[in-house]
Short mmCIF file of C-alpha atoms in Angstrom, two decimals:
data_model
loop_
_atom_site.label_atom_id
_atom_site.label_comp_id
_atom_site.label_asym_id
_atom_site.label_seq_id
_atom_site.Cartn_x
_atom_site.Cartn_y
_atom_site.Cartn_z
CA MET A 65 37.39 19.07 -20.70
CA PRO A 66 40.29 21.53 -20.32
CA ARG A 67 40.08 24.10 -17.57
CA GLN A 68 40.52 27.68 -18.73
CA ALA A 69 42.03 30.58 -16.83
CA LYS A 70 39.72 32.48 -14.51
CA HIS A 71 38.33 35.68 -16.05
CA THR A 72 35.63 38.12 -15.13
CA LEU A 73 32.88 37.15 -17.56
CA ASN A 74 30.65 39.59 -19.35
CA THR A 75 28.03 39.21 -22.05
CA ALA A 76 30.35 40.00 -24.95
CA ARG A 77 32.96 37.48 -23.76
CA ILE A 78 30.31 34.78 -23.19
CA LYS A 79 29.07 35.24 -26.76
CA ALA A 80 32.60 34.88 -28.12
CA LEU A 81 33.39 31.69 -26.20
CA ASN A 82 33.05 28.73 -28.58
CA LYS A 83 35.93 26.46 -27.54
CA PRO A 84 34.79 23.58 -25.28
CA GLY A 85 35.96 24.05 -21.73
CA ARG A 86 35.19 25.32 -18.27
CA TYR A 87 35.44 29.07 -17.84
CA ALA A 88 35.51 30.16 -14.21
CA ASP A 89 33.99 33.54 -13.42
CA ALA A 90 36.30 35.76 -11.38
CA GLY A 91 33.28 37.93 -10.59
CA ALA A 92 31.54 35.11 -8.75
CA PRO A 93 33.63 32.52 -6.89
CA THR A 94 32.45 28.91 -7.41
CA LEU A 95 30.59 29.85 -10.63
CA ALA A 96 31.72 28.70 -14.06
CA LEU A 97 30.41 28.59 -17.63
CA PHE A 98 30.68 25.20 -19.37
CA VAL A 99 30.98 25.21 -23.11
CA ARG A 100 30.50 22.01 -25.13
CA GLU A 101 29.58 20.85 -28.57
CA GLY A 102 25.97 19.82 -29.07
CA ALA A 103 24.06 18.25 -31.92
CA ASN A 104 22.91 21.67 -33.08
CA GLY A 105 25.95 23.73 -32.22
CA VAL A 106 27.72 25.03 -29.14
CA ILE A 107 25.91 24.71 -25.78
CA LYS A 108 26.72 27.00 -22.88
CA SER A 109 25.49 26.34 -19.34
CA TRP A 110 26.14 27.52 -15.80
CA VAL A 111 27.54 25.22 -13.12
CA GLN A 112 28.40 26.05 -9.53
CA ARG A 113 30.84 23.91 -7.57
CA LEU A 114 30.29 23.87 -3.82
CA THR A 115 31.34 21.67 -0.90
CA ILE A 116 28.23 20.74 1.06
CA ASN A 117 28.61 18.75 4.28
CA GLY A 118 32.10 17.75 3.22
CA VAL A 119 31.05 16.55 -0.24
CA ARG A 120 31.91 18.41 -3.43
CA ARG A 121 28.79 19.04 -5.49
CA ASP A 122 28.27 20.45 -8.96
CA ILE A 123 24.97 22.31 -9.17
CA GLY A 124 23.48 23.09 -12.55
CA LEU A 125 22.01 26.60 -12.69
CA GLY A 126 20.64 26.49 -16.24
CA ALA A 127 21.67 27.27 -19.80
CA TRP A 128 22.87 30.59 -21.14
CA PRO A 129 21.25 32.84 -22.44
CA LEU A 130 18.01 31.69 -20.75
CA VAL A 131 19.84 32.22 -17.49
CA THR A 132 21.73 35.46 -17.79
CA LEU A 133 25.12 36.17 -16.20
CA ALA A 134 23.46 38.42 -13.61
CA LYS A 135 20.93 35.76 -12.68
CA ALA A 136 23.57 33.05 -12.42
CA ARG A 137 25.67 35.22 -10.12
CA THR A 138 22.66 35.98 -7.90
CA VAL A 139 21.69 32.32 -7.56
CA ALA A 140 25.34 31.34 -6.94
CA LEU A 141 25.60 33.91 -4.15
CA ASP A 142 22.35 32.67 -2.56
CA ASN A 143 23.67 29.10 -2.62
CA ARG A 144 26.97 30.16 -0.99
CA ARG A 145 25.04 31.92 1.77
CA ALA A 146 22.94 28.79 2.35
CA VAL A 147 26.06 26.64 2.75
CA HIS A 148 27.61 29.20 5.08
CA GLU A 149 24.47 29.00 7.26
CA GLY A 150 24.69 25.23 7.36
CA ARG A 151 21.90 24.60 4.87
CA ASP A 152 21.86 22.36 1.77
CA PRO A 153 20.73 24.37 -1.29
CA VAL A 154 20.43 21.20 -3.37
CA ALA A 155 18.01 19.60 -0.92
CA GLU A 156 16.09 22.86 -0.59
CA LYS A 157 15.73 23.10 -4.35
CA ARG A 158 14.37 19.58 -4.51
CA ARG A 159 11.88 20.30 -1.75
CA GLU A 160 10.49 23.13 -3.82
CA ARG A 161 9.30 20.42 -6.22
CA VAL A 162 7.97 18.02 -3.57
CA PRO A 163 5.53 15.57 -5.18
CA THR A 164 2.13 14.69 -3.82
CA PHE A 165 1.78 11.31 -2.15
CA ALA A 166 -0.06 9.94 -5.21
CA ASP A 167 2.73 11.09 -7.51
CA ALA A 168 5.42 9.82 -5.14
CA ALA A 169 3.71 6.42 -5.01
CA LYS A 170 3.72 6.17 -8.80
CA ARG A 171 7.38 7.13 -9.01
CA CYS A 172 8.32 4.76 -6.19
CA ILE A 173 6.54 1.83 -7.90
CA ALA A 174 8.16 2.72 -11.24
CA ALA A 175 11.60 2.69 -9.58
CA LYS A 176 10.97 -0.74 -8.01
CA GLN A 177 9.44 -2.25 -11.11
CA ALA A 178 12.80 -3.00 -12.70
CA GLY A 179 13.54 -5.51 -9.93
CA TRP A 180 10.18 -7.26 -10.12
CA LYS A 181 9.70 -10.40 -12.18
CA ASN A 182 6.45 -9.19 -13.79
CA ASP A 183 4.02 -6.28 -13.86
CA THR A 184 1.63 -7.91 -11.40
CA GLN A 185 3.34 -6.52 -8.31
CA SER A 186 3.03 -2.95 -9.54
CA GLY A 187 -0.71 -3.47 -9.98
CA VAL A 188 -1.03 -4.96 -6.50
CA TRP A 189 0.92 -2.09 -4.94
CA THR A 190 -1.13 0.47 -6.82
CA ARG A 191 -4.47 -1.07 -5.79
CA THR A 192 -3.45 -1.24 -2.13
CA LEU A 193 -2.27 2.35 -1.96
CA GLU A 194 -5.17 3.71 -4.00
CA ALA A 195 -7.68 1.88 -1.84
CA TYR A 196 -6.48 3.29 1.47
CA ALA A 197 -3.56 5.76 1.41
CA VAL A 198 -4.23 7.96 -1.64
CA PRO A 199 -7.83 8.86 -0.63
CA ALA A 200 -6.67 9.71 2.91
CA PHE A 201 -3.68 11.80 1.88
CA SER A 202 -5.41 13.27 -1.16
CA SER A 203 -3.09 15.52 -3.15
CA ARG A 204 -0.94 16.60 -0.21
CA PRO A 205 2.83 16.93 -0.75
CA ILE A 206 4.58 14.06 0.99
CA ASN A 207 6.57 16.38 3.25
CA THR A 208 3.30 17.57 4.87
CA ILE A 209 2.17 14.08 5.92
CA ALA A 210 2.92 13.26 9.56
CA GLN A 211 2.90 10.12 11.69
CA ALA A 212 -0.58 11.01 12.98
CA ASP A 213 -1.88 11.02 9.39
CA VAL A 214 -0.45 7.58 8.72
CA LEU A 215 -1.93 6.23 11.97
CA LYS A 216 -5.41 7.43 10.95
CA VAL A 217 -5.17 5.16 7.92
CA LEU A 218 -3.59 2.15 9.64
CA VAL A 219 -5.33 1.92 13.04
CA PRO A 220 -8.85 1.09 11.73
CA LEU A 221 -7.38 -1.78 9.69
CA TRP A 222 -4.72 -2.98 12.10
CA GLN A 223 -6.87 -5.53 13.91
CA ALA A 224 -9.78 -5.85 11.47
CA LYS A 225 -7.53 -6.75 8.55
CA PRO A 226 -4.09 -7.44 10.01
CA ALA A 227 -2.47 -8.95 6.93
CA GLN A 228 -3.75 -6.18 4.65
CA ALA A 229 -2.76 -3.52 7.18
CA LYS A 230 0.81 -4.84 7.40
CA LEU A 231 1.16 -4.80 3.62
CA LEU A 232 -0.29 -1.30 3.50
CA ARG A 233 2.17 -0.04 6.08
CA GLN A 234 5.10 -1.60 4.23
CA ARG A 235 4.07 0.10 1.01
CA ILE A 236 3.44 3.48 2.58
CA ARG A 237 6.82 3.21 4.29
CA ALA A 238 8.45 2.36 0.94
CA VAL A 239 6.93 5.49 -0.65
CA PHE A 240 8.37 7.69 2.10
CA ALA A 241 11.72 5.89 1.91
CA TRP A 242 11.78 6.84 -1.77
CA GLY A 243 11.03 10.42 -0.70
CA GLN A 244 13.92 10.34 1.79
CA ALA A 245 16.29 9.09 -0.87
CA HIS A 246 15.36 12.06 -3.04
CA ASN A 247 15.53 14.59 -0.16
CA PHE A 248 11.80 15.32 -0.29
CA VAL A 249 11.27 14.29 3.34
CA GLU A 250 13.64 14.10 6.30
CA SER A 251 12.01 11.24 8.21
CA ASN A 252 9.69 8.37 7.48
CA PRO A 253 6.26 8.82 9.14
CA ALA A 254 5.44 5.15 8.53
CA GLY A 255 8.73 3.96 10.08
CA GLU A 256 9.48 2.41 13.44
CA GLY A 257 8.35 5.55 15.25
CA ILE A 258 4.69 4.60 14.95
CA SER A 259 5.05 0.98 16.10
CA ALA A 260 4.28 1.80 19.72
CA ALA A 261 1.07 3.59 18.70
CA LEU A 262 -0.31 0.65 16.75
CA PRO A 263 -2.52 -1.81 18.69
CA LYS A 264 -1.33 -5.37 19.17
CA GLN A 265 -2.54 -7.68 16.44
CA ALA A 266 -4.11 -11.00 17.21
CA ALA A 267 -2.22 -14.07 16.06
CA SER A 268 -2.98 -14.71 12.39
CA GLU A 269 -5.42 -17.47 11.64
CA HIS A 270 -6.27 -19.40 8.52
CA HIS A 271 -9.50 -18.56 6.77
CA THR A 272 -12.28 -20.53 8.47
CA ALA A 273 -13.58 -23.16 6.09
CA MET A 274 -17.06 -24.61 5.97
CA PRO A 275 -16.98 -28.43 6.11
CA TRP A 276 -17.21 -29.68 2.54
CA LYS A 277 -20.14 -31.95 3.36
CA GLU A 278 -22.22 -28.88 4.26
CA LEU A 279 -21.61 -26.99 1.02
CA PRO A 280 -24.49 -28.42 -1.11
CA ALA A 281 -27.04 -27.49 1.59
CA ALA A 282 -25.45 -24.07 2.07
CA LEU A 283 -25.54 -23.36 -1.65
CA ALA A 284 -29.16 -24.43 -1.86
CA ALA A 285 -30.00 -22.11 1.05
CA VAL A 286 -28.35 -19.20 -0.72
CA VAL A 287 -30.28 -19.91 -3.93
CA ALA A 288 -33.56 -19.98 -2.03
CA CYS A 289 -32.83 -16.72 -0.15
CA SER A 290 -35.34 -14.11 -1.33
CA SER A 291 -33.90 -11.19 0.66
CA GLU A 292 -30.62 -10.88 -1.24
CA ARG A 293 -29.85 -9.50 -4.68
CA GLU A 294 -29.47 -12.14 -7.35
CA CYS A 295 -26.07 -10.71 -8.34
CA VAL A 296 -24.68 -11.46 -4.85
CA LYS A 297 -26.16 -14.96 -4.84
CA ALA A 298 -24.79 -15.64 -8.31
CA CYS A 299 -21.30 -14.48 -7.28
CA PHE A 300 -21.52 -16.76 -4.23
CA ALA A 301 -22.33 -19.78 -6.42
CA PHE A 302 -19.76 -18.79 -9.05
CA GLN A 303 -16.89 -18.56 -6.56
CA ILE A 304 -17.69 -21.92 -4.98
CA ALA A 305 -18.14 -23.56 -8.39
CA THR A 306 -14.79 -22.29 -9.67
CA ALA A 307 -12.80 -22.64 -6.39
CA THR A 308 -11.31 -19.19 -6.97
CA ARG A 309 -10.47 -16.44 -4.50
CA PRO A 310 -13.27 -14.04 -3.53
CA VAL A 311 -11.60 -11.02 -5.16
CA GLU A 312 -11.02 -12.93 -8.39
CA ALA A 313 -14.71 -13.81 -8.61
CA ARG A 314 -15.94 -10.35 -7.60
CA GLU A 315 -13.74 -8.67 -10.24
CA ALA A 316 -14.55 -11.11 -13.04
CA LYS A 317 -15.20 -9.42 -16.42
CA TRP A 318 -17.32 -10.54 -19.33
CA THR A 319 -14.37 -10.03 -21.65
CA GLU A 320 -12.53 -12.75 -19.73
CA ILE A 321 -15.30 -15.31 -20.23
CA ASP A 322 -15.88 -17.53 -23.25
CA LEU A 323 -19.20 -19.30 -22.73
CA ASP A 324 -18.86 -21.26 -25.95
CA ALA A 325 -15.53 -22.71 -24.84
CA LYS A 326 -16.71 -22.87 -21.19
CA THR A 327 -13.56 -21.03 -20.10
CA TRP A 328 -12.83 -18.11 -17.84
CA THR A 329 -9.30 -16.70 -18.33
CA ILE A 330 -8.12 -14.58 -15.39
CA PRO A 331 -5.23 -12.30 -16.47
CA ALA A 332 -1.92 -12.42 -14.63
CA SER A 333 -2.50 -8.89 -13.31
CA ARG A 334 -5.39 -10.13 -11.13
CA MET A 335 -3.79 -13.36 -9.95
CA LYS A 336 -1.95 -13.62 -6.63
CA MET A 337 0.96 -15.51 -8.19
CA GLY A 338 1.16 -13.26 -11.26
CA ARG A 339 0.30 -16.01 -13.74
CA GLU A 340 -2.64 -16.20 -16.13
CA HIS A 341 -5.14 -18.81 -14.95
CA ARG A 342 -7.66 -20.64 -17.12
CA VAL A 343 -10.72 -21.83 -15.26
CA PRO A 344 -12.99 -24.50 -16.76
CA LEU A 345 -16.63 -23.51 -16.30
CA ASN A 346 -18.92 -26.24 -15.01
CA THR A 347 -22.72 -26.21 -15.02
CA VAL A 348 -23.00 -24.43 -11.66
CA ALA A 349 -20.62 -21.64 -12.82
CA ILE A 350 -22.39 -21.22 -16.17
CA ASP A 351 -25.77 -21.14 -14.42
CA ALA A 352 -24.50 -18.34 -12.16
CA LEU A 353 -23.21 -16.40 -15.17
CA GLU A 354 -26.55 -16.67 -16.94
CA ARG A 355 -28.33 -15.25 -13.93
CA ALA A 356 -25.78 -12.43 -13.63
CA GLN A 357 -26.15 -11.63 -17.33
CA LYS A 358 -29.81 -10.69 -16.84
CA GLY A 359 -28.73 -7.66 -14.81
CA ARG A 360 -25.62 -6.90 -16.84
CA LYS A 361 -24.16 -3.41 -16.49
CA GLY A 362 -20.82 -2.85 -18.20
CA ASP A 363 -18.01 -5.37 -18.26
CA LEU A 364 -18.10 -6.45 -14.60
CA VAL A 365 -19.95 -9.74 -14.19
CA PHE A 366 -20.97 -9.15 -10.58
CA HIS A 367 -21.56 -5.46 -9.93
CA GLY A 368 -22.60 -3.50 -6.91
CA GLY A 369 -25.58 -1.89 -8.58
CA LYS A 370 -23.76 1.18 -9.92
CA GLY A 371 -21.36 -0.49 -12.31
CA THR A 372 -18.75 -1.05 -9.59
CA ALA A 373 -17.53 -4.40 -8.28
CA LEU A 374 -19.40 -6.02 -5.40
CA PRO A 375 -18.10 -4.79 -2.04
CA HIS A 376 -15.64 -7.16 -0.39
CA ASN A 377 -18.05 -7.91 2.47
CA ALA A 378 -21.14 -8.65 0.32
CA GLN A 379 -20.77 -12.43 0.70
CA LYS A 380 -19.91 -12.11 4.37
CA ARG A 381 -23.19 -10.30 5.00
CA LEU A 382 -25.09 -12.96 3.06
CA MET A 383 -23.51 -15.79 5.05
CA SER A 384 -24.17 -14.00 8.31
CA ARG A 385 -27.83 -13.46 7.38
CA LEU A 386 -28.26 -17.17 6.68
CA GLY A 387 -26.22 -18.33 9.70
CA LEU A 388 -23.57 -20.02 7.54
CA VAL A 389 -20.19 -20.73 9.15
CA GLY A 390 -16.79 -20.01 7.64
CA THR A 391 -15.54 -17.35 5.24
CA SER A 392 -15.88 -16.96 1.49
CA HIS A 393 -12.12 -17.54 1.08
CA GLY A 394 -12.49 -20.71 3.12
CA PHE A 395 -14.49 -22.33 0.32
CA ARG A 396 -11.19 -23.03 -1.40
CA SER A 397 -10.12 -25.10 1.60
CA SER A 398 -13.48 -26.87 1.51
CA PHE A 399 -12.88 -27.73 -2.13
CA ARG A 400 -9.36 -28.97 -1.39
CA ASP A 401 -10.65 -31.16 1.46
CA TRP A 402 -13.30 -32.62 -0.86
CA CYS A 403 -10.59 -33.45 -3.39
CA ALA A 404 -8.48 -35.18 -0.77
CA GLU A 405 -11.37 -37.10 0.76
CA ASN A 406 -12.61 -38.27 -2.64
CA GLY A 407 -9.32 -39.46 -4.08
CA LYS A 408 -8.74 -36.65 -6.55
CA PRO A 409 -5.11 -36.40 -7.73
CA ARG A 410 -3.08 -33.87 -5.74
CA GLU A 411 -1.55 -32.18 -8.79
CA ILE A 412 -5.00 -31.65 -10.37
CA ALA A 413 -6.42 -30.15 -7.17
CA GLU A 414 -3.43 -27.82 -6.74
CA ALA A 415 -3.67 -26.70 -10.38
CA ALA A 416 -7.40 -26.00 -9.95
CA LEU A 417 -6.55 -23.69 -7.04
CA ALA A 418 -3.83 -21.97 -9.13
CA HIS A 419 -1.19 -22.94 -6.58
CA VAL A 420 2.39 -22.87 -7.76
CA VAL A 421 4.19 -26.18 -7.23
CA GLY A 422 7.66 -25.53 -5.83
CA GLY A 423 10.96 -27.33 -5.87
CA VAL A 424 12.11 -29.79 -8.52
CA GLU A 425 8.55 -30.88 -9.22
CA GLY A 426 7.52 -27.34 -10.06
CA ALA A 427 10.58 -26.76 -12.22
CA TYR A 428 9.49 -29.56 -14.58
CA PHE A 429 5.76 -28.83 -14.46
CA ARG A 430 4.89 -27.21 -17.78
CA THR A 431 1.14 -27.89 -18.26
CA ASP A 432 -1.97 -26.41 -16.66
CA LEU A 433 -3.76 -29.78 -16.92
CA PHE A 434 -6.83 -28.00 -18.28
CA LYS A 435 -8.69 -31.07 -19.62
CA ARG A 436 -8.21 -33.00 -16.39
CA ARG A 437 -9.20 -29.96 -14.35
CA ALA A 438 -12.36 -29.61 -16.45
CA GLN A 439 -13.37 -33.14 -15.49
CA LEU A 440 -12.54 -32.42 -11.85
CA MET A 441 -14.73 -29.29 -11.83
CA ASP A 442 -17.58 -31.16 -13.51
CA ASP A 443 -17.40 -33.72 -10.69
CA TRP A 444 -17.38 -30.85 -8.21
CA ALA A 445 -20.51 -29.37 -9.79
CA ARG A 446 -22.34 -32.70 -9.63
CA TYR A 447 -21.49 -32.92 -5.97
CA LEU A 448 -22.72 -29.38 -5.28
CA MET A 449 -26.02 -30.00 -7.07
CA GLN A 450 -26.94 -33.06 -5.05
CA GLU A 451 -29.15 -31.12 -2.61
CA ARG A 452 -32.36 -31.75 -4.54
CA GLY A 453 -30.95 -30.00 -7.63
CA LYS A 454 -31.67 -26.57 -6.22
CA VAL A 455 -28.52 -25.08 -7.71
CA VAL A 456 -29.82 -25.91 -11.17
CA GLU A 457 -32.93 -23.90 -10.37
CA LEU A 458 -30.83 -20.76 -9.94
CA THR A 459 -31.91 -19.53 -13.39
CA THR A 460 -35.59 -19.62 -12.41
CA ALA A 461 -35.50 -18.88 -8.68
CA GLN A 462 -37.04 -15.59 -7.66
#
């Protein structure tokens, strides 16, 4: 675009300018009117060129005539004063539009999504932040959130749920890093500065697993328990019968289940590895579903009584009440041990657990082995029902 001679602009001259170019305003140093051809005619807009912290910057001030000559000159003068005082008018302008933490989180995730292999990670990030950070920070602009605010969210989780807390901190820190990159915040309140204030975490341990030989008796004890809601007991049986993760069972939806085909299809968005997983439903699982269906409310199979998913500690409370050892996640290890001890093929067991096989073997593995997994899960159900058939009585137990 050719540069034109510097003239003192006025309204009449601006109206007459139709040739594309840059027209510097002698009445306001650093200010110029840019004229260019647009789809619907000539477009005229104000641009100010300043050197800020040693870097030349072009700052758009808006289109003429929405922004008048007088207004453009006033804003240009204010920006020059800011630079003279050592301030950055571009950063200050951005801070005037500082997003809330919730909005910043959405924009941060959207920016990262292009580098992710699938949409699952965005869902995981969103659920983590919405579960802990968004409620705590509410609708506050991100530049008003301090280290003390972040600590209030992290400290209660830091030892109780160390793995979850670490992920939460990483994601909160990523949101503020995005804010720093866009000049919305100057420092990261979830950065290294808070490390000294966080308590030391215990060494991570694997989920405690109940010995597989004790599972039939444990399941029978749960079925016979009269002090717990049937929905919780059914979820307990369903998770063990399907060898799925606790959260996958608790968030199961009726729209994912085909009782005629005896199949539960968990979408990729709810799977740890981001892949859809088909689960063959054995007699124990179907029995649990039939019991849950009697108290059906909405699409969630196992609800907390108000149409929401069961709380994450519902099964933990049940196991504690009955004196059962292990964790609900540990049932997957129990199932895997049963497979190994009873000569079940490794690849079938791993597929049943929705584990991804790595290396060369995984590269050539193109089937989910559904028919063979269905047989495996039927064998698993027969094993679980050996304790005097009490699991079968789940549909009639009171």
